[in-house]
mmCIF file of C-alpha atoms in Angstrom:
data_model
loop_
_atom_site.group_PDB
_atom_site.id
_atom_site.type_symbol
_atom_site.label_atom_id
_atom_site.label_comp_id
_atom_site.label_asym_id
_atom_site.label_seq_id
_atom_site.Cartn_x
_atom_site.Cartn_y
_atom_site.Cartn_z
ATOM 1 C CA MET A 1455 34.654 -1.551 21.718
ATOM 2 C CA ALA A 1456 35.775 -1.173 25.335
ATOM 3 C CA GLU A 1457 35.274 2.580 25.130
ATOM 4 C CA GLU A 1458 31.759 2.094 23.696
ATOM 5 C CA LYS A 1459 30.881 -0.336 26.498
ATOM 6 C CA GLU A 1460 32.177 2.121 29.081
ATOM 7 C CA GLN A 1461 30.103 4.920 27.578
ATOM 8 C CA GLN A 1462 26.951 2.814 27.662
ATOM 9 C CA SER A 1463 27.447 1.954 31.333
ATOM 10 C CA THR A 1464 27.778 5.597 32.347
ATOM 11 C CA ARG A 1465 25.354 7.230 29.947
ATOM 12 C CA ARG A 1466 22.765 9.415 31.585
ATOM 13 C CA PRO A 1467 19.092 8.373 31.723
ATOM 14 C CA PRO A 1468 16.505 9.691 29.236
ATOM 15 C CA SER A 1469 15.715 13.382 29.473
ATOM 16 C CA ALA A 1470 13.523 14.583 32.316
ATOM 17 C CA LYS A 1471 10.921 15.857 29.880
ATOM 18 C CA LEU A 1472 10.554 12.589 27.996
ATOM 19 C CA THR A 1473 10.686 10.392 31.079
ATOM 20 C CA ARG A 1474 8.248 12.535 33.016
ATOM 21 C CA ARG A 1475 5.920 12.796 30.044
ATOM 22 C CA ALA A 1476 5.865 9.024 29.645
ATOM 23 C CA LEU A 1477 5.044 8.535 33.310
ATOM 24 C CA ILE A 1478 2.413 11.251 33.279
ATOM 25 C CA LEU A 1479 0.756 9.696 30.238
ATOM 26 C CA VAL A 1480 0.462 6.426 32.136
ATOM 27 C CA ALA A 1481 -1.045 8.244 35.102
ATOM 28 C CA ALA A 1482 -3.357 10.208 32.815
ATOM 29 C CA GLY A 1483 -4.571 6.958 31.305
ATOM 30 C CA ALA A 1484 -5.476 5.727 34.758
ATOM 31 C CA VAL A 1485 -7.290 8.958 35.535
ATOM 32 C CA LEU A 1486 -9.257 8.770 32.288
ATOM 33 C CA ALA A 1487 -10.220 5.228 33.169
ATOM 34 C CA ALA A 1488 -11.316 6.463 36.583
ATOM 35 C CA VAL A 1489 -13.451 9.172 35.011
ATOM 36 C CA ALA A 1490 -15.069 6.555 32.827
ATOM 37 C CA THR A 1491 -15.835 4.354 35.836
ATOM 38 C CA ALA A 1492 -16.640 7.116 38.317
ATOM 39 C CA VAL A 1493 -20.251 7.208 37.248
ATOM 40 C CA PHE A 1494 -20.504 3.447 37.159
ATOM 41 C CA ALA A 1495 -18.888 3.302 40.560
ATOM 42 C CA GLY A 1496 -21.017 6.162 41.699
ATOM 43 C CA PHE A 1497 -24.660 6.095 42.516
ATOM 44 C CA GLY A 1498 -27.793 4.178 41.701
ATOM 45 C CA ASP A 1499 -26.620 1.716 39.067
ATOM 46 C CA SER A 1500 -29.103 -0.932 38.066
ATOM 47 C CA ASP A 1501 -28.567 -4.420 39.422
ATOM 48 C CA ASP A 1502 -27.819 -5.920 36.013
ATOM 49 C CA GLU A 1503 -24.871 -3.581 35.508
ATOM 50 C CA THR A 1504 -21.970 -4.334 37.786
ATOM 51 C CA PRO A 1505 -19.560 -1.386 37.885
ATOM 52 C CA ALA A 1506 -15.895 -1.540 38.700
ATOM 53 C CA GLY A 1507 -14.162 0.257 41.554
ATOM 54 C CA GLY A 1508 -16.647 -0.372 44.368
ATOM 55 C CA ALA A 1509 -20.228 0.239 43.286
ATOM 56 C CA LEU A 1510 -22.601 2.312 45.393
ATOM 57 C CA ARG A 1511 -26.311 1.883 44.811
ATOM 58 C CA THR A 1512 -28.444 4.523 46.462
ATOM 59 C CA THR A 1513 -32.009 3.922 47.469
ATOM 60 C CA GLY A 1514 -32.619 7.647 47.723
ATOM 61 C CA ALA A 1515 -35.978 8.873 48.941
ATOM 62 C CA VAL A 1516 -37.120 5.359 49.804
ATOM 63 C CA ALA A 1517 -34.334 5.187 52.409
ATOM 64 C CA GLY A 1518 -35.222 8.473 54.083
ATOM 65 C CA GLU A 1519 -35.644 12.192 53.658
ATOM 66 C CA ALA A 1520 -31.955 13.193 53.346
ATOM 67 C CA PHE A 1521 -31.811 12.473 49.623
ATOM 68 C CA GLY A 1522 -35.274 13.821 48.888
ATOM 69 C CA THR A 1523 -34.672 17.167 50.592
ATOM 70 C CA ALA A 1524 -30.997 17.831 49.732
ATOM 71 C CA VAL A 1525 -30.391 21.153 47.979
ATOM 72 C CA ALA A 1526 -27.356 23.108 46.808
ATOM 73 C CA GLY A 1527 -24.920 23.653 49.656
ATOM 74 C CA ASP A 1528 -25.903 20.518 51.606
ATOM 75 C CA CYS A 1529 -23.240 17.911 52.315
ATOM 76 C CA LEU A 1530 -24.050 14.210 52.320
ATOM 77 C CA THR A 1531 -22.303 11.124 53.587
ATOM 78 C CA TRP A 1532 -22.950 7.407 54.045
ATOM 79 C CA SER A 1533 -21.146 4.229 55.022
ATOM 80 C CA ALA A 1534 -23.351 1.417 53.688
ATOM 81 C CA ILE A 1535 -22.364 -0.048 50.334
ATOM 82 C CA ASP A 1536 -25.797 0.837 48.926
ATOM 83 C CA ALA A 1537 -25.778 4.260 50.632
ATOM 84 C CA SER A 1538 -29.039 3.340 52.353
ATOM 85 C CA ASP A 1539 -27.815 5.277 55.410
ATOM 86 C CA LEU A 1540 -27.291 8.473 53.416
ATOM 87 C CA GLU A 1541 -27.575 11.519 55.676
ATOM 88 C CA LYS A 1542 -26.939 15.250 55.733
ATOM 89 C CA VAL A 1543 -23.994 16.500 57.797
ATOM 90 C CA ASP A 1544 -22.340 19.816 58.490
ATOM 91 C CA CYS A 1545 -19.909 20.467 55.633
ATOM 92 C CA GLU A 1546 -17.086 21.004 58.125
ATOM 93 C CA GLN A 1547 -17.475 17.358 59.112
ATOM 94 C CA THR A 1548 -16.195 14.453 57.032
ATOM 95 C CA HIS A 1549 -18.490 13.828 54.088
ATOM 96 C CA LEU A 1550 -18.490 12.338 50.588
ATOM 97 C CA PHE A 1551 -20.631 14.663 48.508
ATOM 98 C CA GLU A 1552 -21.386 18.392 48.343
ATOM 99 C CA VAL A 1553 -24.624 19.125 46.496
ATOM 100 C CA VAL A 1554 -24.450 21.855 43.846
ATOM 101 C CA GLU A 1555 -27.929 21.493 42.350
ATOM 102 C CA ASP A 1556 -31.047 19.338 42.474
ATOM 103 C CA ILE A 1557 -32.710 18.519 39.176
ATOM 104 C CA ASP A 1558 -36.360 17.493 38.936
ATOM 105 C CA LEU A 1559 -36.697 15.342 35.841
ATOM 106 C CA SER A 1560 -40.500 15.187 36.225
ATOM 107 C CA VAL A 1561 -40.794 18.700 34.762
ATOM 108 C CA PHE A 1562 -38.831 17.718 31.666
ATOM 109 C CA PRO A 1563 -40.925 17.084 28.542
ATOM 110 C CA GLY A 1564 -41.266 13.628 27.051
ATOM 111 C CA ALA A 1565 -42.226 10.163 28.223
ATOM 112 C CA GLU A 1566 -38.672 9.233 29.237
ATOM 113 C CA TRP A 1567 -39.244 10.535 32.769
ATOM 114 C CA GLY A 1568 -42.980 9.913 33.128
ATOM 115 C CA PRO A 1569 -44.815 7.463 35.415
ATOM 116 C CA GLY A 1570 -43.861 3.857 34.736
ATOM 117 C CA SER A 1571 -40.817 4.835 32.699
ATOM 118 C CA ARG A 1572 -37.810 2.553 32.738
ATOM 119 C CA PHE A 1573 -34.949 3.262 35.102
ATOM 120 C CA PRO A 1574 -32.251 5.012 32.998
ATOM 121 C CA SER A 1575 -29.054 3.248 32.042
ATOM 122 C CA VAL A 1576 -25.618 4.160 33.357
ATOM 123 C CA LEU A 1577 -24.852 5.795 29.993
ATOM 124 C CA ARG A 1578 -27.967 7.954 30.251
ATOM 125 C CA PHE A 1579 -27.062 9.079 33.742
ATOM 126 C CA THR A 1580 -23.577 9.883 32.465
ATOM 127 C CA GLU A 1581 -25.121 12.089 29.788
ATOM 128 C CA LEU A 1582 -27.291 13.815 32.385
ATOM 129 C CA ARG A 1583 -24.262 14.431 34.570
ATOM 130 C CA ASP A 1584 -22.332 15.977 31.692
ATOM 131 C CA GLU A 1585 -25.295 18.039 30.439
ATOM 132 C CA HIS A 1586 -26.555 19.339 33.774
ATOM 133 C CA CYS A 1587 -24.153 18.671 36.619
ATOM 134 C CA ALA A 1588 -20.910 19.890 35.034
ATOM 135 C CA PRO A 1589 -22.236 23.396 34.275
ATOM 136 C CA ALA A 1590 -24.036 23.477 37.645
ATOM 137 C CA ALA A 1591 -20.755 22.799 39.443
ATOM 138 C CA MET A 1592 -19.047 25.576 37.508
ATOM 139 C CA ASP A 1593 -21.826 28.012 38.415
ATOM 140 C CA TYR A 1594 -21.815 26.888 42.048
ATOM 141 C CA LEU A 1595 -18.088 27.642 42.311
ATOM 142 C CA GLN A 1596 -18.484 30.898 40.351
ATOM 143 C CA GLY A 1597 -16.304 29.632 37.533
ATOM 144 C CA ARG A 1598 -13.451 28.468 39.777
ATOM 145 C CA PHE A 1599 -13.631 24.724 39.204
ATOM 146 C CA ASP A 1600 -10.469 22.823 38.350
ATOM 147 C CA PRO A 1601 -11.486 20.063 35.912
ATOM 148 C CA HIS A 1602 -8.124 18.361 36.489
ATOM 149 C CA GLY A 1603 -8.056 18.885 40.256
ATOM 150 C CA LYS A 1604 -8.851 16.670 43.216
ATOM 151 C CA PHE A 1605 -12.624 17.125 42.946
ATOM 152 C CA SER A 1606 -14.876 15.665 40.280
ATOM 153 C CA VAL A 1607 -18.494 16.181 39.327
ATOM 154 C CA GLY A 1608 -20.853 13.457 40.460
ATOM 155 C CA LEU A 1609 -24.540 12.610 40.274
ATOM 156 C CA ILE A 1610 -26.766 10.804 42.736
ATOM 157 C CA ASN A 1611 -29.941 9.288 41.340
ATOM 158 C CA PRO A 1612 -32.789 7.867 43.439
ATOM 159 C CA GLY A 1613 -31.946 4.265 42.676
ATOM 160 C CA GLU A 1614 -34.344 1.798 41.089
ATOM 161 C CA ALA A 1615 -36.533 1.540 44.168
ATOM 162 C CA GLY A 1616 -36.890 5.292 44.389
ATOM 163 C CA TRP A 1617 -37.517 5.523 40.654
ATOM 164 C CA GLU A 1618 -40.289 2.941 40.832
ATOM 165 C CA ALA A 1619 -41.795 4.892 43.745
ATOM 166 C CA GLY A 1620 -41.998 7.956 41.489
ATOM 167 C CA GLU A 1621 -38.937 9.880 42.640
ATOM 168 C CA ARG A 1622 -37.458 11.762 39.661
ATOM 169 C CA THR A 1623 -35.038 14.153 41.353
ATOM 170 C CA LEU A 1624 -31.286 13.943 40.820
ATOM 171 C CA ARG A 1625 -28.582 15.501 42.970
ATOM 172 C CA CYS A 1626 -25.525 16.973 41.265
ATOM 173 C CA GLY A 1627 -22.481 17.470 43.424
ATOM 174 C CA LEU A 1628 -18.755 17.555 43.985
ATOM 175 C CA GLN A 1629 -16.795 14.561 45.234
ATOM 176 C CA PHE A 1630 -13.201 13.530 45.788
ATOM 177 C CA SER A 1631 -12.547 10.453 43.655
ATOM 178 C CA SER A 1632 -9.479 8.274 43.900
ATOM 179 C CA THR A 1633 -7.679 7.077 40.788
ATOM 180 C CA THR A 1634 -9.949 4.044 40.538
ATOM 181 C CA GLY A 1635 -13.140 5.991 41.197
ATOM 182 C CA ASN A 1636 -13.632 5.167 44.881
ATOM 183 C CA LEU A 1637 -14.800 8.160 46.895
ATOM 184 C CA LEU A 1638 -12.463 9.684 49.463
ATOM 185 C CA PRO A 1639 -13.550 11.816 52.443
ATOM 186 C CA ILE A 1640 -13.828 15.606 52.223
ATOM 187 C CA GLU A 1641 -13.703 18.107 55.081
ATOM 188 C CA GLY A 1642 -14.929 21.647 54.478
ATOM 189 C CA ARG A 1643 -16.575 23.220 51.472
ATOM 190 C CA VAL A 1644 -14.898 22.860 48.091
ATOM 191 C CA ALA A 1645 -15.035 26.621 47.479
ATOM 192 C CA ASP A 1646 -12.809 27.160 50.529
ATOM 193 C CA GLN A 1647 -10.132 24.650 49.479
ATOM 194 C CA ASP A 1648 -7.172 24.434 47.163
ATOM 195 C CA GLN A 1649 -8.365 22.126 44.413
ATOM 196 C CA SER A 1650 -4.871 21.039 43.346
ATOM 197 C CA ARG A 1651 -4.660 17.278 42.926
ATOM 198 C CA ALA A 1652 -1.576 16.996 45.084
ATOM 199 C CA TRP A 1653 -1.157 14.129 47.533
ATOM 200 C CA GLU A 1654 0.504 14.670 50.890
ATOM 201 C CA VAL A 1655 4.242 14.017 51.193
ATOM 202 C CA GLY A 1656 4.917 10.369 51.946
ATOM 203 C CA THR A 1657 1.806 9.087 50.155
ATOM 204 C CA CYS A 1658 2.346 5.933 48.131
ATOM 205 C CA ILE A 1659 0.016 5.320 45.181
ATOM 206 C CA GLY A 1660 -0.830 1.671 44.680
ATOM 207 C CA ILE A 1661 -0.395 -0.255 41.473
ATOM 208 C CA ASN A 1662 -2.643 -2.485 39.401
ATOM 209 C CA ASN A 1663 -1.144 -4.147 36.324
ATOM 210 C CA GLY A 1664 1.435 -1.409 36.011
ATOM 211 C CA VAL A 1665 -1.093 1.411 36.340
ATOM 212 C CA PRO A 1666 -1.406 3.725 39.384
ATOM 213 C CA ALA A 1667 -4.281 2.862 41.702
ATOM 214 C CA ASP A 1668 -5.419 4.144 45.110
ATOM 215 C CA PRO A 1669 -3.182 5.289 48.009
ATOM 216 C CA VAL A 1670 -1.722 2.418 50.021
ATOM 217 C CA ASP A 1671 0.711 1.909 52.861
ATOM 218 C CA CYS A 1672 4.218 2.171 51.429
ATOM 219 C CA ALA A 1673 4.933 -1.336 52.710
ATOM 220 C CA GLN A 1674 2.475 -2.544 50.081
ATOM 221 C CA PRO A 1675 3.285 -2.716 46.333
ATOM 222 C CA HIS A 1676 2.916 0.716 44.768
ATOM 223 C CA ALA A 1677 3.663 2.629 41.573
ATOM 224 C CA PHE A 1678 5.247 5.736 43.052
ATOM 225 C CA GLU A 1679 5.831 7.707 46.237
ATOM 226 C CA VAL A 1680 5.218 11.420 46.764
ATOM 227 C CA ALA A 1681 8.436 13.094 47.864
ATOM 228 C CA ALA A 1682 7.371 16.743 47.885
ATOM 229 C CA VAL A 1683 4.551 19.197 47.364
ATOM 230 C CA VAL A 1684 5.574 22.380 45.549
ATOM 231 C CA ASP A 1685 3.489 25.549 45.684
ATOM 232 C CA MET A 1686 4.303 27.464 42.510
ATOM 233 C CA SER A 1687 2.515 30.677 43.486
ATOM 234 C CA SER A 1688 5.666 32.344 44.824
ATOM 235 C CA GLN A 1689 7.702 31.572 41.702
ATOM 236 C CA PHE A 1690 4.884 32.449 39.294
ATOM 237 C CA PRO A 1691 2.721 35.180 40.871
ATOM 238 C CA GLY A 1692 1.140 36.194 37.560
ATOM 239 C CA GLY A 1693 -0.533 34.284 34.778
ATOM 240 C CA VAL A 1694 -0.108 30.608 34.003
ATOM 241 C CA PRO A 1695 3.551 29.773 33.255
ATOM 242 C CA SER A 1696 4.439 27.770 30.180
ATOM 243 C CA THR A 1697 5.146 24.073 30.545
ATOM 244 C CA GLU A 1698 8.779 24.791 29.732
ATOM 245 C CA ASP A 1699 9.029 27.376 32.528
ATOM 246 C CA GLN A 1700 7.327 25.013 34.939
ATOM 247 C CA ASP A 1701 9.707 22.210 34.005
ATOM 248 C CA LYS A 1702 12.766 24.430 34.414
ATOM 249 C CA TYR A 1703 11.667 25.489 37.890
ATOM 250 C CA LEU A 1704 10.433 22.083 39.008
ATOM 251 C CA GLU A 1705 13.478 20.167 37.836
ATOM 252 C CA ALA A 1706 15.691 22.068 40.257
ATOM 253 C CA THR A 1707 13.088 22.394 43.013
ATOM 254 C CA CYS A 1708 11.934 18.769 42.899
ATOM 255 C CA THR A 1709 15.511 17.479 42.798
ATOM 256 C CA GLU A 1710 16.472 19.464 45.889
ATOM 257 C CA ALA A 1711 13.286 18.569 47.779
ATOM 258 C CA THR A 1712 13.485 14.888 46.845
ATOM 259 C CA ASN A 1713 17.136 14.600 47.868
ATOM 260 C CA ALA A 1714 16.190 16.094 51.234
ATOM 261 C CA TYR A 1715 13.239 13.700 51.548
ATOM 262 C CA LEU A 1716 15.390 10.663 50.778
ATOM 263 C CA GLY A 1717 18.243 11.911 52.945
ATOM 264 C CA ASP A 1718 20.917 11.200 50.362
ATOM 265 C CA PRO A 1719 21.578 12.910 47.000
ATOM 266 C CA GLU A 1720 22.725 9.542 45.620
ATOM 267 C CA ALA A 1721 19.604 7.648 46.727
ATOM 268 C CA LEU A 1722 17.667 8.077 43.483
ATOM 269 C CA ARG A 1723 20.572 6.869 41.375
ATOM 270 C CA ASN A 1724 21.515 4.004 43.668
ATOM 271 C CA LYS A 1725 17.922 2.795 43.875
ATOM 272 C CA THR A 1726 17.463 3.185 40.086
ATOM 273 C CA LEU A 1727 14.395 5.368 40.576
ATOM 274 C CA THR A 1728 13.183 8.246 38.425
ATOM 275 C CA LEU A 1729 12.042 11.638 39.633
ATOM 276 C CA PHE A 1730 8.985 13.103 37.913
ATOM 277 C CA TRP A 1731 6.479 15.857 38.555
ATOM 278 C CA ASP A 1732 3.132 17.256 37.463
ATOM 279 C CA ASN A 1733 2.289 20.354 35.446
ATOM 280 C CA LEU A 1734 -0.629 22.764 35.748
ATOM 281 C CA ASP A 1735 -2.576 23.845 32.678
ATOM 282 C CA PHE A 1736 -4.581 27.011 32.028
ATOM 283 C CA ASP A 1737 -7.889 25.668 33.415
ATOM 284 C CA SER A 1738 -6.284 24.541 36.661
ATOM 285 C CA TRP A 1739 -4.394 27.813 37.056
ATOM 286 C CA LEU A 1740 -7.548 29.826 36.412
ATOM 287 C CA ALA A 1741 -9.336 27.881 39.149
ATOM 288 C CA GLY A 1742 -6.596 28.786 41.621
ATOM 289 C CA SER A 1743 -4.677 25.506 41.726
ATOM 290 C CA ARG A 1744 -0.974 26.093 42.391
ATOM 291 C CA LYS A 1745 0.361 22.903 43.976
ATOM 292 C CA VAL A 1746 2.017 19.932 42.266
ATOM 293 C CA ASN A 1747 3.705 16.751 43.432
ATOM 294 C CA CYS A 1748 7.283 15.615 42.981
ATOM 295 C CA SER A 1749 7.272 11.820 43.005
ATOM 296 C CA VAL A 1750 9.633 8.895 42.583
ATOM 297 C CA GLY A 1751 8.885 5.679 40.731
ATOM 298 C CA LYS A 1752 10.361 3.385 38.119
ATOM 299 C CA GLN A 1753 9.193 3.238 34.545
ATOM 300 C CA VAL A 1754 9.246 -0.060 32.704
ATOM 301 C CA ASP A 1755 9.945 -0.654 29.041
ATOM 302 C CA GLY A 1756 6.818 -0.214 26.996
ATOM 303 C CA GLY A 1757 5.192 2.142 29.509
ATOM 304 C CA GLY A 1758 3.722 1.716 32.947
ATOM 305 C CA PHE A 1759 5.355 1.390 36.335
ATOM 306 C CA ALA A 1760 7.363 -1.278 38.071
ATOM 307 C CA SER A 1761 6.011 -2.479 41.402
ATOM 308 C CA ILE A 1762 7.884 -0.994 44.379
ATOM 309 C CA THR A 1763 7.634 -2.301 47.921
ATOM 310 C CA GLY A 1764 8.843 -0.212 50.829
ATOM 311 C CA SER A 1765 9.398 3.516 51.189
ATOM 312 C CA ALA A 1766 12.116 5.038 49.016
ATOM 313 C CA LYS A 1767 13.534 6.527 52.214
ATOM 314 C CA GLY A 1768 14.657 3.027 53.206
ATOM 315 C CA ASP A 1769 15.238 -0.361 51.628
ATOM 316 C CA ILE A 1770 13.006 -1.173 48.696
ATOM 317 C CA LEU A 1771 12.208 -4.016 46.350
ATOM 318 C CA ILE A 1772 11.460 -3.413 42.685
ATOM 319 C CA ASP A 1773 9.342 -6.179 41.194
ATOM 320 C CA GLY A 1774 10.375 -8.285 44.175
ATOM 321 C CA GLN A 1775 14.116 -7.738 43.813
ATOM 322 C CA PRO A 1776 16.472 -5.276 45.522
ATOM 323 C CA PRO A 1777 17.719 -2.608 43.098
ATOM 324 C CA VAL A 1778 21.268 -2.965 41.794
ATOM 325 C CA PRO A 1779 23.096 0.390 41.939
ATOM 326 C CA PRO A 1780 24.748 1.429 38.676
ATOM 327 C CA PRO A 1781 28.563 1.460 38.501
ATOM 328 C CA PRO A 1782 30.172 4.506 40.092
ATOM 329 C CA VAL A 1783 31.413 7.272 37.842
ATOM 330 C CA PRO A 1784 35.131 6.638 37.128
ATOM 331 C CA GLU A 1785 37.502 8.932 38.998
ATOM 332 C CA GLY A 1786 39.178 11.702 37.058
ATOM 333 C CA ARG A 1787 36.204 12.501 34.875
ATOM 334 C CA SER A 1788 34.793 16.012 34.931
ATOM 335 C CA LEU A 1789 31.320 14.630 34.419
ATOM 336 C CA PRO A 1790 29.107 15.070 37.523
ATOM 337 C CA THR A 1791 27.200 12.137 38.956
ATOM 338 C CA PRO A 1792 24.250 11.437 36.630
ATOM 339 C CA LEU A 1793 20.876 12.437 38.051
ATOM 340 C CA PRO A 1794 17.654 10.682 37.085
ATOM 341 C CA GLY A 1795 15.920 12.812 34.526
ATOM 342 C CA ALA A 1796 19.026 14.629 33.308
ATOM 343 C CA ALA A 1797 19.423 15.211 29.591
ATOM 344 C CA PRO A 1798 22.091 13.099 27.838
ATOM 345 C CA LEU A 1799 25.271 14.835 26.820
ATOM 346 C CA PRO A 1800 26.163 14.936 23.112
ATOM 347 C CA GLY A 1801 28.533 12.142 22.192
ATOM 348 C CA GLY A 1802 27.916 9.993 25.256
ATOM 349 C CA THR A 1803 29.977 10.678 28.363
ATOM 350 C CA ARG A 1804 32.632 12.958 27.032
#
């Protein structure tokens, strides 16, 4: 009994693959939710539909000529909640939207777009985005669009006022959406950038009911903290590596980089945090994405993240309490200090 208790206290954490997969699935769920709300939180929703994630309601051509004259290659920005101050800017300046195509619905057959027609629903605009904007973005980037990268496909409609005034043109474009669908600033053209969805080192991703949210100051509650950015192009100069090859490389690379970031190889263990990383799939690799994040967070039973306050480089609170370091490894054992994400040894600790 004593030996069994001792083994349980020193047993290594779940395998890196399983732990990382569980965390990634949580993050993926948040991203899918963001995709679902991106259109609702995007442009020109009707007043009786209140989207989540910070709605923007454009007034389009009624507000000025910027919307009505925007064509592929133009970059747009605004600051008003209804985007009534929408304007064109040089794409090297900070902006929110890069136009890839303008679509004139008035030339489409049918009464759906004719004079006096009803302003389309959010679902209908979503369908139009998927049918027209997604392929337009792929063509605009000459096939090098990362569907899992930092940029997403968006659509700006003329808003109800513009629609009632007879404006039937839509603008398809590329935008940088946060996890919750809020738009983040872009500098430079998308075609000239690495599309990898990799946050800068030191970024803390907020938390909402156990699910990752938008970047926040690390002093605020968050789900995880980015400890490193790894460019895999030097290790894998050819075709897309398998997930297993990526994991093998990233386990060692992320561990070394994270220990350096935290300043102590025992920090992860003592703070009861887990190291996890991202993978790149074929579509992302084909688009030229090569960068992934190594991050630290704490998974909770049943899925999701615990709430962490403070940077992992210093003192932290997990769900409001300081972490309790696990017991030290007894002297005389040949077993190395357990690392978060390491695979369990057969038969416990021996």
